[in-house]
mmCIF file with all atom_site columns, C-alpha atoms in Angstrom:
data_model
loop_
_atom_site.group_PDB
_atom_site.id
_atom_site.type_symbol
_atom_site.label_atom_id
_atom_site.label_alt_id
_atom_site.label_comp_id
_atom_site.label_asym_id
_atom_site.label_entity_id
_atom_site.label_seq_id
_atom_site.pdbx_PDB_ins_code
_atom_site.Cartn_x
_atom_site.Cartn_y
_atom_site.Cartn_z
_atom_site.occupancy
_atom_site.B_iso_or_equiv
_atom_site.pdbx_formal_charge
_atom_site.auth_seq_id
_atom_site.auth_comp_id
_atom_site.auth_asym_id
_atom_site.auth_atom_id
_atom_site.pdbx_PDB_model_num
ATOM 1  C CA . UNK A 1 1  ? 135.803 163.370 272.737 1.00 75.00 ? 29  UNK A CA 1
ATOM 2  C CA . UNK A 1 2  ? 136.330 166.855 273.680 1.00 88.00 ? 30  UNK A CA 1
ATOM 3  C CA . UNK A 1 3  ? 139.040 169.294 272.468 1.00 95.00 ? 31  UNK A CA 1
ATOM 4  C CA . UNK A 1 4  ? 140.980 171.314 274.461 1.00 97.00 ? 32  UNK A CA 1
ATOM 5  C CA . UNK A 1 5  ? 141.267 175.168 274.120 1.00 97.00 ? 33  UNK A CA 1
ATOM 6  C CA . UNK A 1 6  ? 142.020 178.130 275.854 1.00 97.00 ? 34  UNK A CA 1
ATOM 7  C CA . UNK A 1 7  ? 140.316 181.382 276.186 1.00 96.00 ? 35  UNK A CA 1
ATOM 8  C CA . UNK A 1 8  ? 142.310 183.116 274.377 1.00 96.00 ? 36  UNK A CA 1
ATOM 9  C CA . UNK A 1 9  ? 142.615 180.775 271.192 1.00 96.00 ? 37  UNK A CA 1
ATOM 10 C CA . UNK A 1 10 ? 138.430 180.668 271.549 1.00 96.00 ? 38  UNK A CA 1
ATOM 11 C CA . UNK A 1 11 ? 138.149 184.121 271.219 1.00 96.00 ? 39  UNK A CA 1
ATOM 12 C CA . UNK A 1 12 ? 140.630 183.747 268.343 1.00 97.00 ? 40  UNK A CA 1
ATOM 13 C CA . UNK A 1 13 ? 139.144 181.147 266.423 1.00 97.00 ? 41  UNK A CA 1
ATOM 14 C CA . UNK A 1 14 ? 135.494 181.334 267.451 1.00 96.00 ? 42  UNK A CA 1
ATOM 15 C CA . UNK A 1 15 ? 133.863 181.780 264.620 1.00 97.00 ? 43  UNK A CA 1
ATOM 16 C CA . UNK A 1 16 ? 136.169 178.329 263.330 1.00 97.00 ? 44  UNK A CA 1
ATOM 17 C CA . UNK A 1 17 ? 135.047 176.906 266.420 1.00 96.00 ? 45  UNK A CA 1
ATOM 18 C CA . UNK A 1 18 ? 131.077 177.489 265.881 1.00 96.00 ? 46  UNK A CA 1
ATOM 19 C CA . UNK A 1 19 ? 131.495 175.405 262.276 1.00 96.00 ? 47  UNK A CA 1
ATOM 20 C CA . UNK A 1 20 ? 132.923 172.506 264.187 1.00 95.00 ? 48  UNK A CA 1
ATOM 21 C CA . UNK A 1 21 ? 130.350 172.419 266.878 1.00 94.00 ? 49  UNK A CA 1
ATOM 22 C CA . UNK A 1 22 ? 128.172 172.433 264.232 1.00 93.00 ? 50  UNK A CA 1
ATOM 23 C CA . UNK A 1 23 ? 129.746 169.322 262.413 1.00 93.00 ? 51  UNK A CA 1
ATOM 24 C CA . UNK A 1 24 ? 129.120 167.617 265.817 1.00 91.00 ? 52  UNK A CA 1
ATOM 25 C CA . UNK A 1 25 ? 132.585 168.459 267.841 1.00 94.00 ? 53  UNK A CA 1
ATOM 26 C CA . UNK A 1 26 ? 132.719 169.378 271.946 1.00 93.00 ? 54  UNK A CA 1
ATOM 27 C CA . UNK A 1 27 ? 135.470 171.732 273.180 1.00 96.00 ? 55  UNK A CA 1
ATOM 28 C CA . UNK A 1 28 ? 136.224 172.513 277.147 1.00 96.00 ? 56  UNK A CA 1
ATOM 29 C CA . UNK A 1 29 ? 137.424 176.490 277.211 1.00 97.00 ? 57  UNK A CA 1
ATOM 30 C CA . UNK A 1 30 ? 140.313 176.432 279.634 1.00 97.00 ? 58  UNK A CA 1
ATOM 31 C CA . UNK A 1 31 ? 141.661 179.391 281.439 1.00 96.00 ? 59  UNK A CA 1
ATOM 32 C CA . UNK A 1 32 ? 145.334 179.267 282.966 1.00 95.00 ? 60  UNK A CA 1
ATOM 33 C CA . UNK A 1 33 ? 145.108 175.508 282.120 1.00 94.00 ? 61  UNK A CA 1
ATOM 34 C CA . UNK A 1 34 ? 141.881 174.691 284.350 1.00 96.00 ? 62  UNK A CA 1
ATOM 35 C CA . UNK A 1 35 ? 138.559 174.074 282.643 1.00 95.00 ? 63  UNK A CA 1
ATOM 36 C CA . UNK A 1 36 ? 135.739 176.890 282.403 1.00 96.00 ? 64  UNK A CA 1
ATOM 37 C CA . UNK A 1 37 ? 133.874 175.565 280.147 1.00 95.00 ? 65  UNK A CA 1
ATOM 38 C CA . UNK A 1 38 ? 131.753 173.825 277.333 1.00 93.00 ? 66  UNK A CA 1
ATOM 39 C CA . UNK A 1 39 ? 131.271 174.151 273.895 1.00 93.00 ? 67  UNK A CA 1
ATOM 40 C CA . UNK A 1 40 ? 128.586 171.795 272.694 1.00 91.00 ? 68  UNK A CA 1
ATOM 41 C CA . UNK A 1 41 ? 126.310 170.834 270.070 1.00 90.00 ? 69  UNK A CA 1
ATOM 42 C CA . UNK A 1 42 ? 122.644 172.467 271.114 1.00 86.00 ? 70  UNK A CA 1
ATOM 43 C CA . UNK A 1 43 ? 121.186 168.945 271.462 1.00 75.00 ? 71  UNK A CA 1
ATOM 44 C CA . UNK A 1 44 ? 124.465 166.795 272.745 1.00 64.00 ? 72  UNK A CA 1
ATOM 45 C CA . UNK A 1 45 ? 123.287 167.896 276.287 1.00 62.00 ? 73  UNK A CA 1
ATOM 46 C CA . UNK A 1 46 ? 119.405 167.927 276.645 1.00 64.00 ? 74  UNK A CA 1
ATOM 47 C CA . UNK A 1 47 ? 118.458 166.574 280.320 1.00 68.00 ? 75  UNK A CA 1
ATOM 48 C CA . UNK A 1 48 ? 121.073 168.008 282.015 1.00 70.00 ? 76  UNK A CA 1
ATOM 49 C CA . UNK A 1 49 ? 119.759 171.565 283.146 1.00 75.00 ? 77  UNK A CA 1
ATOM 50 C CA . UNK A 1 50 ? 116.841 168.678 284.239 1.00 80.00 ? 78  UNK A CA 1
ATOM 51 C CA . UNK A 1 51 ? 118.873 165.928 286.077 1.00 81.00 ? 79  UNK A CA 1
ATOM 52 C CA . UNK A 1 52 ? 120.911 168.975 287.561 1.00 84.00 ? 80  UNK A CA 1
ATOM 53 C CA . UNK A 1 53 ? 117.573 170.321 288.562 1.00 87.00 ? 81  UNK A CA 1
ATOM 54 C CA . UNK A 1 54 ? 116.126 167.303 290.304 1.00 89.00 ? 82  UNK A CA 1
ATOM 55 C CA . UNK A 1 55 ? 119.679 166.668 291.664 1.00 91.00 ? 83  UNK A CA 1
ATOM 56 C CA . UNK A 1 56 ? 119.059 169.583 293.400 1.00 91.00 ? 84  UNK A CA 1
ATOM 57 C CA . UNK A 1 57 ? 115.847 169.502 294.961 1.00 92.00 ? 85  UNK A CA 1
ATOM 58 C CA . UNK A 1 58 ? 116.160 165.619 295.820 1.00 93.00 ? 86  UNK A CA 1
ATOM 59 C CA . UNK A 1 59 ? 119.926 167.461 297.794 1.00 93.00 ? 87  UNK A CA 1
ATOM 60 C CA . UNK A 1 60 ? 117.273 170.061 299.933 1.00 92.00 ? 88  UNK A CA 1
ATOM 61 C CA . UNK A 1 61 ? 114.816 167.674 300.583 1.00 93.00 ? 89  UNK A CA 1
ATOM 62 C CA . UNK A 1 62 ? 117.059 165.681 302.326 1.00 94.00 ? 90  UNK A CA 1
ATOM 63 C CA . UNK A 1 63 ? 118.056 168.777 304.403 1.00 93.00 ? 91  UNK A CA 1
ATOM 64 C CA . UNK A 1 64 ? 116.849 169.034 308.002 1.00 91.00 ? 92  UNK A CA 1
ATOM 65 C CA . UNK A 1 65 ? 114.563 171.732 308.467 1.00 88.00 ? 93  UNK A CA 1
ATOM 66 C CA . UNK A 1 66 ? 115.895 174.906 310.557 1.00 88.00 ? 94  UNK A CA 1
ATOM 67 C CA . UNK A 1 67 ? 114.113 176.795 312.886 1.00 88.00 ? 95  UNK A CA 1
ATOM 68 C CA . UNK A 1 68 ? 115.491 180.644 311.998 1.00 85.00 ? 96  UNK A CA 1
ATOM 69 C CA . UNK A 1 69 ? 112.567 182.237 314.335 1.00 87.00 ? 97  UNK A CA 1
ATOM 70 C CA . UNK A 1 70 ? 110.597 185.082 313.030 1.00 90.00 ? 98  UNK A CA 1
ATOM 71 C CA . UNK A 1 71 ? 112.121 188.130 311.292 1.00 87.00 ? 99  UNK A CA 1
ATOM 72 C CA . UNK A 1 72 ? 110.438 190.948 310.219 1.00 89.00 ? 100 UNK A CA 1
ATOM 73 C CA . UNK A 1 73 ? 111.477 192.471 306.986 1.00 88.00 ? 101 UNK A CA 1
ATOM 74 C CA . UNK A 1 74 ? 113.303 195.520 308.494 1.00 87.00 ? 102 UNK A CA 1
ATOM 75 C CA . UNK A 1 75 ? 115.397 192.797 310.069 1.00 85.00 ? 103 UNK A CA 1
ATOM 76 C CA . UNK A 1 76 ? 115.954 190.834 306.381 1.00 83.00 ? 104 UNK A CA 1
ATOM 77 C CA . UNK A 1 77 ? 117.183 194.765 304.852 1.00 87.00 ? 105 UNK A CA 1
ATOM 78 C CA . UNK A 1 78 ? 118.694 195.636 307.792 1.00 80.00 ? 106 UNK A CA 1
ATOM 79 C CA . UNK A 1 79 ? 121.723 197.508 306.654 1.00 76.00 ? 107 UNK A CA 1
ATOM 80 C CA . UNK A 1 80 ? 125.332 196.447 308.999 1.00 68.00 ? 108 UNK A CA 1
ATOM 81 C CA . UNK A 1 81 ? 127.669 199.013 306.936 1.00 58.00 ? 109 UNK A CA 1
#
């Protein structure tokens, strides 16, 4: 289970913090009460930058493809201010 502390008690108490991650506890870093986010044990979370990866690409391939036209590269810089 994860703990609960704020950003300003993290900053605090990090180096506390760090020696209980390291014993194997999660916190969530909250900010004004909403969630930021996580400190975790290096290993805990292996697979998800992966599975959040193919999440992603499996999302776009499912995407209809869009016919933008031709620009040329002037056109991508172009410069509205």
């Amino acid at each position: 289970m994860e703990e609960a502390v704020s950003a300003a008690d993290a900053n605090r108490k990090f180096s506390l913090i760090l020696r209980r991650v390291r014993e194997g506890r999660s916190y969530v870093v909250t900010s004004h009460g909403q969630p930021v986010a996580r400190i975790v044990p290096v290993g805990k979370n292996k697979g998800v930058a992966k599975s959040a990866r193919e999440a992603l690409l499996s999302h776009l391939e499912r995407q209809p493809l869009v016919n933008a036209g031709s620009w040329t590269r002037d056109e991508l810089y172009e410069d509205e201010g």
